[in-house]
XYZ file of C-alpha atoms in Angstrom:
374
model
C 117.468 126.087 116.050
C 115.419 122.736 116.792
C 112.468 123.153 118.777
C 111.327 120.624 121.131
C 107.611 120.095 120.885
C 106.976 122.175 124.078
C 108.147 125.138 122.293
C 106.028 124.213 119.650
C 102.911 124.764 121.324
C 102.406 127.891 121.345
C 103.215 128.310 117.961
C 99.982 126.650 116.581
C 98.354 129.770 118.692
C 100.649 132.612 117.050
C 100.401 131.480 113.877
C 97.622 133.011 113.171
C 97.758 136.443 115.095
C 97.420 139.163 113.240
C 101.020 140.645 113.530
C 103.950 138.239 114.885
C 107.628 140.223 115.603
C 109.919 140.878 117.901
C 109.389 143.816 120.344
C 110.338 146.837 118.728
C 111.554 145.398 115.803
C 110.331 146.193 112.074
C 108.856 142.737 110.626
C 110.266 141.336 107.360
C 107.118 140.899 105.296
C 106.108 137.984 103.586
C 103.472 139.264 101.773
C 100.814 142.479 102.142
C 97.329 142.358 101.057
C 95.713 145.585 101.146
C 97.070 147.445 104.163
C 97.023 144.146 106.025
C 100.746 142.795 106.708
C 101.634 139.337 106.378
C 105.059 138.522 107.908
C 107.733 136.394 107.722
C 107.529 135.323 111.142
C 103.816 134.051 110.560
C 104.729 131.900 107.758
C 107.500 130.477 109.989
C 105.823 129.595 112.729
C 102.696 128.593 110.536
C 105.682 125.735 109.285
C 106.883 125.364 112.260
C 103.434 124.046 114.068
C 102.234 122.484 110.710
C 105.018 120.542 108.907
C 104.161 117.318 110.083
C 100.565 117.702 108.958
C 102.067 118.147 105.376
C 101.943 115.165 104.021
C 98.083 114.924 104.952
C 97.820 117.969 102.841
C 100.020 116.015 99.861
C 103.105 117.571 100.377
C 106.427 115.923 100.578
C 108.573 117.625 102.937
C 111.553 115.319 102.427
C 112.378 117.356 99.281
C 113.085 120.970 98.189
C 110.346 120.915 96.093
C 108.224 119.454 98.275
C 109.149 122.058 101.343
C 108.706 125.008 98.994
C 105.106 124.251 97.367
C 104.143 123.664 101.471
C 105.084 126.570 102.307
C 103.542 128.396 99.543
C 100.127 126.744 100.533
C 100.960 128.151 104.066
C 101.237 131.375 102.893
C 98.370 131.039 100.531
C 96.454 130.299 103.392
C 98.008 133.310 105.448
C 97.038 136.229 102.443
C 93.374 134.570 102.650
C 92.901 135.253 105.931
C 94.703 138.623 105.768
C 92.205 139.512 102.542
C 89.104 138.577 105.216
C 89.897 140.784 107.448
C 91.277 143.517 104.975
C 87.264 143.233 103.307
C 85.814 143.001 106.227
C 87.177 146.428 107.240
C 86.587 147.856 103.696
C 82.902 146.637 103.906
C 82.817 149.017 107.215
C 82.015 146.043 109.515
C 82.371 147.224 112.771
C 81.918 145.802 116.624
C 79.141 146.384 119.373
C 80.477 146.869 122.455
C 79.476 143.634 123.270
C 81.085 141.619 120.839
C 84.241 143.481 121.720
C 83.668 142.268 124.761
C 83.050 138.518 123.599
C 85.991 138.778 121.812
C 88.343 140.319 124.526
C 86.804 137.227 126.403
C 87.951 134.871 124.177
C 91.278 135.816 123.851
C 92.216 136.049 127.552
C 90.604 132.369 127.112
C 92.788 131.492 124.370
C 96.122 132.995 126.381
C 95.283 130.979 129.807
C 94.890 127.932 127.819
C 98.261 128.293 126.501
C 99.686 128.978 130.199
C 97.831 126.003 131.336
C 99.594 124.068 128.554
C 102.620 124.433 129.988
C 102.371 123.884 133.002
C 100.443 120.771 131.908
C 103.783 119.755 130.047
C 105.769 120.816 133.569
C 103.893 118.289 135.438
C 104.105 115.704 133.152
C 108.032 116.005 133.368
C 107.709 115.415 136.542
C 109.315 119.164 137.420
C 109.674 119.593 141.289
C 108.673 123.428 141.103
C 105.646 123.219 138.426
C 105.251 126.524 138.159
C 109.143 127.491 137.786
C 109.375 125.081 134.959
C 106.342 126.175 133.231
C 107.551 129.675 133.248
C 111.177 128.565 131.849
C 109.219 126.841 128.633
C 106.817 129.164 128.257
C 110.109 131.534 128.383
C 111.865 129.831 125.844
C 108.556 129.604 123.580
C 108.497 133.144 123.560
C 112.032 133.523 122.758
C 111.837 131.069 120.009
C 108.972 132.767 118.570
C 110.489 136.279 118.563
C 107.373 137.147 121.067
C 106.914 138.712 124.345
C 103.518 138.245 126.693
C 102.973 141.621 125.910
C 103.036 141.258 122.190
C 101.485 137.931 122.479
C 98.267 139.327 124.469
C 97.935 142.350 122.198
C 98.340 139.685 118.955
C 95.574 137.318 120.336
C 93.373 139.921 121.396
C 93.744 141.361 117.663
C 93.058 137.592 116.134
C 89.618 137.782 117.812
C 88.885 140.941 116.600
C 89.590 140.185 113.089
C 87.978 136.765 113.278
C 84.847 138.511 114.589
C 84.836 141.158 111.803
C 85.442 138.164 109.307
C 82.127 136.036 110.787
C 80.107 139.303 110.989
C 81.127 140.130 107.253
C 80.449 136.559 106.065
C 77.063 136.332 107.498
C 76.012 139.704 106.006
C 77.553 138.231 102.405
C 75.914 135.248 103.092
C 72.483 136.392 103.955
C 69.478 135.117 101.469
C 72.038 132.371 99.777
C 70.422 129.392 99.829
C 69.937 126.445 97.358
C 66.179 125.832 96.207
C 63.848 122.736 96.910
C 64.232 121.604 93.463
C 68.020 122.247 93.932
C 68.191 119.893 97.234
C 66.356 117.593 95.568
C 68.455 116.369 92.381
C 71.228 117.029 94.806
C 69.655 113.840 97.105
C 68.980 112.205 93.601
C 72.609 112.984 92.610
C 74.298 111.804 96.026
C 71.692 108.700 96.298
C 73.452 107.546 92.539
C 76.741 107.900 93.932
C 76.418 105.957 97.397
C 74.494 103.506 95.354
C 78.005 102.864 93.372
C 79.886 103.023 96.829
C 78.162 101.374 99.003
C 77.735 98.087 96.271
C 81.197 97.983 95.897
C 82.579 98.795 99.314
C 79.546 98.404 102.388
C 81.394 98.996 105.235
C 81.766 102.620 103.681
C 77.978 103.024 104.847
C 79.020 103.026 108.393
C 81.765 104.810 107.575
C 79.458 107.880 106.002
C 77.258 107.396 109.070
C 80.000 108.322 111.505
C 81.221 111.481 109.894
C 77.097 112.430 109.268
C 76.926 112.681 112.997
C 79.632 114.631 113.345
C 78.377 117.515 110.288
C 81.732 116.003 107.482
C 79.149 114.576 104.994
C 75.643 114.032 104.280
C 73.589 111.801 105.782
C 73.618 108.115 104.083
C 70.618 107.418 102.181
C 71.090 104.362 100.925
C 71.676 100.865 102.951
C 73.771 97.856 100.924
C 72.873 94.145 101.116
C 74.156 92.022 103.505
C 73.671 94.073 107.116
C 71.171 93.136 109.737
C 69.725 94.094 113.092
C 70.536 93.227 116.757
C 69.224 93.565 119.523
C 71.314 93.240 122.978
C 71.205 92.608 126.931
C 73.522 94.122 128.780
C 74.330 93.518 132.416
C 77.435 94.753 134.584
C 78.929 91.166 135.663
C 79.031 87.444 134.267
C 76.753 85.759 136.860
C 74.020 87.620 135.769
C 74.816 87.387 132.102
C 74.903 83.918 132.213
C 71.595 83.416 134.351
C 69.953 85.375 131.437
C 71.121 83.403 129.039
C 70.054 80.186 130.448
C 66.533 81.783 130.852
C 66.358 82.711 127.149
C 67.568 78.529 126.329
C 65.165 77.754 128.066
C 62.649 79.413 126.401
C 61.514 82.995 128.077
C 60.920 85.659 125.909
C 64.219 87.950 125.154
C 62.356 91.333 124.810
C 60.439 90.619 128.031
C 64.411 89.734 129.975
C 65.599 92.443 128.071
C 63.287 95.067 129.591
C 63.648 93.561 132.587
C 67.891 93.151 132.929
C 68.704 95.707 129.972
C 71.099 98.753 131.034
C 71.731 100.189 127.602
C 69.526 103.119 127.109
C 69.730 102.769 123.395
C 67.516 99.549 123.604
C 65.050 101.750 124.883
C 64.516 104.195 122.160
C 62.240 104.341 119.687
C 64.602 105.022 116.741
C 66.519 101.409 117.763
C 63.196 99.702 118.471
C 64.253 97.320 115.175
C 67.902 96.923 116.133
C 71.354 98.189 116.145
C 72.232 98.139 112.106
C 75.293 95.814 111.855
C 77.762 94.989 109.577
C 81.487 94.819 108.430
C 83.008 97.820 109.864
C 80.494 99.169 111.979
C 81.842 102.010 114.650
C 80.633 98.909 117.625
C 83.280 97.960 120.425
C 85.029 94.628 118.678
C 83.939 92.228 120.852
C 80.374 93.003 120.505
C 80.880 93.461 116.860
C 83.017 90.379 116.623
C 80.199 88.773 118.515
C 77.153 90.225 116.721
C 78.448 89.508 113.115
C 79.482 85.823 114.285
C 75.359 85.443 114.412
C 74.582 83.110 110.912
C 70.642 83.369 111.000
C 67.836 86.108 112.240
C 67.000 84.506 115.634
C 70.150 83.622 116.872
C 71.760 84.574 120.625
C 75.083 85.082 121.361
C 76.806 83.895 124.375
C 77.530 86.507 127.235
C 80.177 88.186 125.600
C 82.453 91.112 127.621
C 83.028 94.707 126.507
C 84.203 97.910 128.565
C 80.719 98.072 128.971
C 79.638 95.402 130.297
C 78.383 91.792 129.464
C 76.076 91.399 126.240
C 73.356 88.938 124.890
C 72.630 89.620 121.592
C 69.784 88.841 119.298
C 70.133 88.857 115.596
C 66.212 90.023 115.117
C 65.915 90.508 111.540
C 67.704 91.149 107.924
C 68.327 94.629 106.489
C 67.469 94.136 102.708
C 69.439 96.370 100.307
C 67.079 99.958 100.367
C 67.099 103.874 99.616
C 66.429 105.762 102.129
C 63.698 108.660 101.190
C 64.615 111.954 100.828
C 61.899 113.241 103.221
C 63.053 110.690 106.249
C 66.455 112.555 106.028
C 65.447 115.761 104.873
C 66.125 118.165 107.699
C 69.647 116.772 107.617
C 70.640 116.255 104.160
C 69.315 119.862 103.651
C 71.304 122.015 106.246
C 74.428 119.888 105.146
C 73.972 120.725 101.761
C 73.088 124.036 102.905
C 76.026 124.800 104.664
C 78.287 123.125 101.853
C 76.583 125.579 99.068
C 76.945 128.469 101.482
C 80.619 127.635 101.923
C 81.568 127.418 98.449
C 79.704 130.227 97.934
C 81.869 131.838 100.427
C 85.051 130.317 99.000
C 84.456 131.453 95.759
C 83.885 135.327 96.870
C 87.295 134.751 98.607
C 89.446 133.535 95.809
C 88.310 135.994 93.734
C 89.346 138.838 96.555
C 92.859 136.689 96.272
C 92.958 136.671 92.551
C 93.212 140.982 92.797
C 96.875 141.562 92.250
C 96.451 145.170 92.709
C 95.648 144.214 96.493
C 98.558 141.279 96.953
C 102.022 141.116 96.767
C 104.367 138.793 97.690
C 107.926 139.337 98.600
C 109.673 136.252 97.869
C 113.310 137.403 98.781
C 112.369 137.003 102.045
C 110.835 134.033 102.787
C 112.721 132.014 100.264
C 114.641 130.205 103.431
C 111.559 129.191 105.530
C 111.272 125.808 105.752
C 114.755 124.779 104.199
């Protein structure tokens, strides 16, 4: 049967319990590692929520092949998780009663949120009787899934468990694994070398690297192309007073001084922007203010008032950014715990494959999953 992407939902939250069947009846296994059970039922709904994230993963699930080597990465992923918890328990990593209780927490968390998203998708149908019509999808999710709230609050509450035991194990595996000063630093020497390369050929990548740094996907950038410079900007909440300012500064008044004066955007006021916003081809700036800032030829140049969902801008092209590294010791405290974390992780990673690699602990039972996905 077809789902509709209601049903869907709460599939992406069962995928990943520890035990998915129908009540009372004995699963078909996909796979057990250890004395943990992988069953078919996971796998399919694990295809069901994921399939059209498949081709992000390089899968083609247009063809046979294609569906099959997805779904053997799903359950892949499935027997890693199950081998987690499995070692976690055979390590004799237990709860306090107050993680038990953090973790009961979370999953009554986890199962309102998935109430609340259907009745979310009841409203936005416009159903007269929200409520009614939440409970008749989240009905038919159930169904679909081969679930009952019963089994789908026990299966939750289980999921935090385990994913408790997992962190608690992984932090004890993980304790005193750390890369050495001389290790972070050819690795800054080694990732300076290769944004070098990048950035030369391709500078808008810089900003790009910049973006995900903030958000922990890379490390930080530490080296700065040719061809960016600096702004500084004005910005007011209508046009009147936009354009006032900018017949002051044509007429000769200092910018910094109006710009203290008229200036809403906190940023202006910080010490680490006191040179200037860094600008450039494909910098992460609303477009007209980019559009605006990167139309400036010369250092010294001012932009019209220019509009933005934030406001209206006058901006100052202050000064040149000349091609430069960036030293390891201005970025250290970042570059490290990224690096950190990524040597940690593979550490992690590799302690896990080789778990998976044990074929006295998995086996996979083929014969019945061969259909999922087709």
């Amino acid at each position: 049967m077809k789902l509709n992407k209601t049903i869907a939902l709460v599939a992406v939250i069962l995928m990943t319990a520890a035990t998915l069947i129908g009540c009372g009846a004995k699963p078909v296994l996909a796979a057990t590692v250890g004395d943990q059970e992988v069953t078919v039922t996971q796998l399919e709904n694990s295809y069901l929520s994921g399939s059209s994230y498949a081709s992000m993963y390089g899968y083609d699930t247009s063809t046979e092949e294609g569906v099959t080597q997805y779904r053997d990465y799903l359950l892949d992923n499935l027997i890693s998780s199950a081998m987690k918890v499995y070692q976690a328990k055979l390590a004799g990593i237990t709860l306090t009663d107050e993680e038990l209780a953090a973790a009961k927490a979370t999953a009554q968390q986890n199962y309102d949120d998935t109430v609340a998203s259907f009745e979310q998708q009841a409203q936005q149908a416009g159903a007269t009787n929200v409520e009614a019509y939440a409970k008749t999808l989240f009905t038919k999710a159930l169904v679909a899934n081969k679930t009952t709230v019963k089994k789908l609050q026990a299966d939750m509450l289980q999921d935090a468990i385990d994913n408790t035991l997992v962190s608690k194990h992984k932090t004890a595996l993980l304790e005193g694994v750390t890369m050495t000063d001389e290790e972070l630093s050819a690795k800054y020497a080694e990732v300076l070398a290769s944004q070098k390369e990048q950035f030369d050929a391709t500078p808008s990548d810089y900003f790009t690297f910049e973006t995900y740094a903030q958000y922990g996907y890379n490390a930080p950038p530490v080296y700065v192309p040719a061809g960016f410079f600096r702004v500084r900007h004005i910005l007011v909440a209508d046009e009147i007073t936009a354009n006032m300012i900018k017949e002051k500064i044509d007429a000769g008044e200092d910018f910094e001084a109006l710009l203290a004066e008229y200036g809403t955007d906190p940023g202006m006021q910080s010490d680490a922007n006191a040179a200037g916003y860094l600008v450039g081809e494909g910098a992460s700036f609303v477009e007209p203010f980019l559009n605006a800032a990167l139309a400036l030829a010369k250092d010294g140049d001012v932009s019209a008032p220019v509009e933005s969902d934030y406001g209206w801008h006058i901006i100052k092209r202050v000064s040149t950014e000349p091609a430069h590294e960036i030293p390891y010791e201005d970025v250290k405290g970042a570059f490290d715990l990224y690096e950190q974390s990524l040597y940690s992780e593979q550490y992690y990673a590799d302690i896990v494959s080789k778990w998976v690699a044990d074929t006295t602990l998995v086996t996979k039972y083929p014969e019945n999953y061969a259909s999922v996905g087709k």
